[in-house]
Short mmCIF file of C-alpha atoms in Angstrom, two decimals:
data_model
loop_
_atom_site.label_atom_id
_atom_site.label_comp_id
_atom_site.label_asym_id
_atom_site.label_seq_id
_atom_site.Cartn_x
_atom_site.Cartn_y
_atom_site.Cartn_z
CA UNK A 1 -44.77 33.35 -49.33
CA UNK A 2 -47.34 36.05 -49.10
CA UNK A 3 -50.36 34.78 -47.02
CA UNK A 4 -53.52 36.63 -48.27
CA UNK A 5 -56.12 34.92 -46.06
CA UNK A 6 -56.83 31.66 -44.09
CA UNK A 7 -59.65 29.40 -44.12
CA UNK A 8 -60.20 26.48 -41.38
CA UNK A 9 -62.02 23.57 -43.35
CA UNK A 10 -64.17 21.04 -41.12
CA UNK A 11 -63.95 17.63 -42.99
CA UNK A 12 -67.13 16.18 -42.03
CA UNK A 13 -68.14 12.41 -42.64
CA UNK A 14 -70.69 11.88 -45.20
CA UNK A 15 -73.19 10.14 -42.97
CA UNK A 16 -73.27 12.85 -40.55
CA UNK A 17 -72.80 15.89 -43.02
CA UNK A 18 -75.94 17.72 -42.86
CA UNK A 19 -76.38 17.35 -38.90
CA UNK A 20 -72.79 18.75 -38.36
CA UNK A 21 -73.22 21.48 -40.85
CA UNK A 22 -76.44 22.69 -39.03
CA UNK A 23 -74.61 22.53 -35.64
CA UNK A 24 -71.38 24.39 -37.01
CA UNK A 25 -73.73 26.99 -38.72
CA UNK A 26 -75.59 27.64 -35.60
CA UNK A 27 -72.71 28.27 -33.00
CA UNK A 28 -71.11 30.33 -35.60
CA UNK A 29 -73.99 32.48 -36.19
CA UNK A 30 -73.60 32.15 -40.02
CA UNK A 31 -75.73 30.81 -43.13
CA UNK A 32 -74.61 28.39 -45.41
CA UNK A 33 -73.43 28.94 -48.86
CA UNK A 34 -74.83 26.78 -51.89
CA UNK A 35 -72.92 23.77 -52.21
CA UNK A 36 -70.10 23.65 -54.95
CA UNK A 37 -67.52 21.09 -56.21
CA UNK A 38 -67.94 18.11 -58.52
CA UNK A 39 -69.91 16.27 -55.96
CA UNK A 40 -71.45 19.26 -54.26
CA UNK A 41 -69.08 18.33 -51.26
CA UNK A 42 -67.95 21.95 -50.49
CA UNK A 43 -69.73 24.76 -49.06
CA UNK A 44 -68.85 28.09 -46.91
CA UNK A 45 -70.23 29.17 -43.49
CA UNK A 46 -71.27 32.53 -44.53
CA UNK A 47 -70.83 35.33 -41.93
CA UNK A 48 -73.28 38.28 -41.69
CA UNK A 49 -70.41 40.55 -42.48
CA UNK A 50 -66.94 40.13 -43.87
CA UNK A 51 -65.49 37.20 -45.86
CA UNK A 52 -65.92 33.63 -44.81
CA UNK A 53 -63.04 31.91 -42.92
CA UNK A 54 -64.98 28.80 -42.20
CA UNK A 55 -65.90 26.03 -44.62
CA UNK A 56 -67.21 22.53 -44.60
CA UNK A 57 -66.29 19.37 -46.83
CA UNK A 58 -68.03 16.14 -47.20
CA UNK A 59 -65.45 13.30 -47.25
CA UNK A 60 -66.25 9.71 -48.33
CA UNK A 61 -64.13 7.73 -45.99
CA UNK A 62 -62.81 7.99 -42.66
CA UNK A 63 -63.72 10.08 -39.45
CA UNK A 64 -62.89 13.55 -40.97
CA UNK A 65 -60.89 16.14 -38.91
CA UNK A 66 -59.82 19.73 -39.61
CA UNK A 67 -57.19 21.27 -41.95
CA UNK A 68 -55.95 24.82 -43.04
CA UNK A 69 -56.31 26.39 -46.47
CA UNK A 70 -53.80 29.09 -46.93
CA UNK A 71 -54.72 31.48 -49.80
CA UNK A 72 -51.80 32.91 -51.73
CA UNK A 73 -50.95 34.95 -54.94
CA UNK A 74 -48.44 32.47 -56.33
CA UNK A 75 -49.29 28.78 -56.18
CA UNK A 76 -46.09 27.40 -57.50
CA UNK A 77 -43.97 29.82 -55.51
CA UNK A 78 -45.54 29.09 -52.36
CA UNK A 79 -45.64 25.26 -52.70
CA UNK A 80 -41.75 25.48 -53.54
CA UNK A 81 -41.47 27.50 -50.49
CA UNK A 82 -43.37 24.86 -48.36
CA UNK A 83 -41.42 21.94 -49.71
CA UNK A 84 -38.15 23.49 -48.92
CA UNK A 85 -39.26 23.88 -45.23
CA UNK A 86 -40.05 20.15 -45.04
CA UNK A 87 -43.74 20.13 -46.21
CA UNK A 88 -44.70 16.94 -48.26
CA UNK A 89 -46.90 17.19 -51.18
CA UNK A 90 -49.94 15.06 -51.40
CA UNK A 91 -51.98 15.99 -54.50
CA UNK A 92 -51.51 18.83 -56.91
CA UNK A 93 -53.41 20.42 -59.42
CA UNK A 94 -53.85 23.98 -61.00
CA UNK A 95 -56.53 25.10 -58.27
CA UNK A 96 -55.18 23.36 -55.07
CA UNK A 97 -51.94 21.99 -53.68
CA UNK A 98 -52.63 19.45 -50.96
CA UNK A 99 -49.74 19.23 -48.44
CA UNK A 100 -48.94 17.83 -45.01
CA UNK A 101 -46.45 19.66 -42.40
CA UNK A 102 -43.35 17.70 -41.21
CA UNK A 103 -45.37 16.12 -38.28
CA UNK A 104 -48.24 15.38 -40.68
CA UNK A 105 -50.78 18.08 -40.12
CA UNK A 106 -52.95 18.45 -43.53
CA UNK A 107 -53.05 22.03 -45.30
CA UNK A 108 -53.54 23.23 -48.64
CA UNK A 109 -52.17 26.11 -50.77
CA UNK A 110 -55.15 27.84 -52.81
CA UNK A 111 -55.21 30.87 -55.01
CA UNK A 112 -56.48 34.20 -53.19
CA UNK A 113 -59.73 35.16 -54.44
CA UNK A 114 -59.89 38.67 -53.05
CA UNK A 115 -60.89 37.81 -49.53
CA UNK A 116 -59.86 40.52 -47.21
CA UNK A 117 -62.67 41.67 -44.79
CA UNK A 118 -62.66 39.92 -41.45
CA UNK A 119 -65.91 38.99 -40.01
CA UNK A 120 -67.11 40.64 -36.77
CA UNK A 121 -68.03 38.77 -33.53
CA UNK A 122 -71.70 37.76 -33.14
CA UNK A 123 -73.66 39.23 -30.41
CA UNK A 124 -75.86 36.76 -28.86
CA UNK A 125 -79.07 37.52 -26.74
CA UNK A 126 -77.90 38.60 -23.41
CA UNK A 127 -74.27 39.83 -22.97
CA UNK A 128 -72.33 37.11 -24.88
CA UNK A 129 -70.00 38.00 -27.77
CA UNK A 130 -68.38 35.13 -29.79
CA UNK A 131 -66.42 34.02 -32.61
CA UNK A 132 -64.66 31.03 -34.00
CA UNK A 133 -61.25 32.45 -34.60
CA UNK A 134 -58.49 30.09 -33.82
CA UNK A 135 -57.38 26.51 -35.19
CA UNK A 136 -55.06 24.71 -32.81
CA UNK A 137 -52.61 22.20 -34.06
CA UNK A 138 -52.09 19.29 -31.61
CA UNK A 139 -48.53 18.24 -31.98
CA UNK A 140 -46.86 15.02 -30.35
CA UNK A 141 -44.23 16.16 -27.97
CA UNK A 142 -41.22 14.80 -30.07
CA UNK A 143 -42.24 16.84 -32.94
CA UNK A 144 -43.37 20.18 -31.37
CA UNK A 145 -40.38 22.35 -31.58
CA UNK A 146 -39.57 21.42 -35.15
CA UNK A 147 -43.36 21.71 -35.95
CA UNK A 148 -43.67 25.37 -34.14
CA UNK A 149 -40.38 26.22 -36.34
CA UNK A 150 -42.18 25.03 -39.53
CA UNK A 151 -45.18 27.23 -39.26
CA UNK A 152 -43.47 30.17 -37.94
CA UNK A 153 -41.21 30.23 -40.93
CA UNK A 154 -43.88 29.25 -43.27
CA UNK A 155 -46.22 32.15 -42.30
CA UNK A 156 -43.72 34.38 -41.39
CA UNK A 157 -45.29 34.97 -37.90
CA UNK A 158 -43.24 34.94 -34.92
CA UNK A 159 -44.49 32.80 -32.25
CA UNK A 160 -45.12 33.64 -28.54
CA UNK A 161 -45.09 31.56 -25.48
CA UNK A 162 -48.93 30.70 -24.42
CA UNK A 163 -50.35 31.03 -21.07
CA UNK A 164 -49.04 27.41 -20.50
CA UNK A 165 -45.57 25.69 -21.41
CA UNK A 166 -47.42 23.48 -23.87
CA UNK A 167 -48.90 26.17 -25.99
CA UNK A 168 -47.24 28.54 -28.55
CA UNK A 169 -49.17 31.23 -30.37
CA UNK A 170 -48.25 32.49 -33.86
CA UNK A 171 -48.83 36.22 -34.00
CA UNK A 172 -51.29 36.78 -36.79
CA UNK A 173 -51.48 40.09 -38.84
CA UNK A 174 -54.26 42.26 -37.83
CA UNK A 175 -56.14 41.46 -41.22
CA UNK A 176 -55.90 37.74 -40.76
CA UNK A 177 -59.21 36.14 -39.62
CA UNK A 178 -57.63 33.22 -38.00
CA UNK A 179 -55.17 32.58 -35.17
CA UNK A 180 -52.80 29.40 -35.33
CA UNK A 181 -52.21 28.03 -31.90
CA UNK A 182 -49.51 25.18 -31.37
CA UNK A 183 -50.37 22.58 -28.45
CA UNK A 184 -47.82 19.86 -27.24
CA UNK A 185 -49.77 16.72 -26.61
CA UNK A 186 -49.11 13.34 -25.45
CA UNK A 187 -50.73 11.66 -28.60
CA UNK A 188 -48.41 9.99 -30.95
CA UNK A 189 -50.44 11.54 -33.85
CA UNK A 190 -50.96 15.05 -34.99
CA UNK A 191 -54.46 16.33 -34.84
CA UNK A 192 -56.22 19.75 -34.89
CA UNK A 193 -59.42 21.29 -33.49
CA UNK A 194 -61.26 24.68 -33.52
CA UNK A 195 -61.29 27.25 -30.76
CA UNK A 196 -64.11 29.73 -30.13
CA UNK A 197 -63.43 33.03 -28.33
CA UNK A 198 -66.31 34.05 -25.99
CA UNK A 199 -66.79 37.20 -23.55
CA UNK A 200 -69.03 34.78 -21.43
CA UNK A 201 -68.00 31.16 -21.76
CA UNK A 202 -70.68 29.77 -19.15
CA UNK A 203 -73.28 31.25 -21.27
CA UNK A 204 -71.58 29.93 -24.41
CA UNK A 205 -71.48 26.48 -23.24
CA UNK A 206 -75.00 26.31 -22.27
CA UNK A 207 -75.85 27.59 -25.76
CA UNK A 208 -73.64 24.79 -27.26
CA UNK A 209 -75.43 22.32 -25.04
CA UNK A 210 -78.62 23.26 -26.38
CA UNK A 211 -77.52 22.46 -30.09
CA UNK A 212 -76.31 19.02 -28.84
CA UNK A 213 -72.57 19.48 -27.66
CA UNK A 214 -71.42 17.94 -24.54
CA UNK A 215 -68.69 19.24 -21.88
CA UNK A 216 -65.81 17.02 -21.68
CA UNK A 217 -63.22 18.99 -19.62
CA UNK A 218 -63.06 22.31 -17.71
CA UNK A 219 -59.96 24.44 -17.51
CA UNK A 220 -59.40 27.98 -16.06
CA UNK A 221 -59.27 29.63 -19.56
CA UNK A 222 -61.20 27.13 -21.71
CA UNK A 223 -63.61 24.34 -21.64
CA UNK A 224 -63.30 21.34 -24.09
CA UNK A 225 -66.33 20.40 -25.71
CA UNK A 226 -67.53 17.64 -27.99
CA UNK A 227 -70.02 18.10 -31.01
CA UNK A 228 -72.90 16.01 -31.63
CA UNK A 229 -70.78 13.27 -33.32
CA UNK A 230 -67.76 13.72 -30.65
CA UNK A 231 -65.52 16.05 -32.61
CA UNK A 232 -63.63 18.26 -30.03
CA UNK A 233 -63.26 21.94 -29.90
CA UNK A 234 -62.75 24.71 -27.41
CA UNK A 235 -64.75 27.40 -25.90
CA UNK A 236 -62.03 29.72 -24.62
CA UNK A 237 -62.39 33.02 -22.50
CA UNK A 238 -60.88 35.42 -25.05
CA UNK A 239 -61.40 38.75 -26.44
CA UNK A 240 -63.34 37.96 -29.38
CA UNK A 241 -61.94 40.97 -31.23
CA UNK A 242 -58.24 40.75 -30.38
CA UNK A 243 -58.06 37.06 -29.62
CA UNK A 244 -56.30 37.67 -26.42
CA UNK A 245 -56.72 36.54 -22.99
CA UNK A 246 -58.52 38.98 -20.76
CA UNK A 247 -55.48 39.84 -18.92
CA UNK A 248 -53.26 40.19 -22.06
#
């Protein structure tokens, strides 16, 4: 399966869709595309340069979450490959195949539309440079090793041990806009969140708080945040261009 592009999708509840899009647009430093879809439920967060790798979807039920779109040349062949590795098909059409990983994380296979140019990080007033560049899949401990093997084989990206034993990074090609990180967690259910790379996390945190986010937890290399409706994400101290930690 040849992966041509990756998109992180924020699935947002209908009653908070507008304010959530405003928040994520602001911290990403992007504009918002015209709405599309049968119910105008989809939009892209458009960077000022490059092709979009962040999109939003209004969901009618439930709290929403985050999922991954994998853009491919051959939808049928890629679906067969994913199924052979243990993925389950949820729904299927000519334009999108919705699947879940062996641990239950949702992802979609979609036709590639020519996206190829990574957006550049945003330089904010002051010294801070940042970009939302990573999807972290939070995996229950019992399923962690098998889930890491699934994603490494599906993408054909080798994994590397993270800064702590509970993390593994998939080594993305240089032309891919998103990194995939897997984290072993104590929760019995799989989940996911977005990570932002920043040169000056303290300034980044303050900027996000100004848009209504809240600090939940402080670690050495990252700060766990909650957006205005409580959705978790992380501000990490990584190089926004390479995605690596400062001492990598």
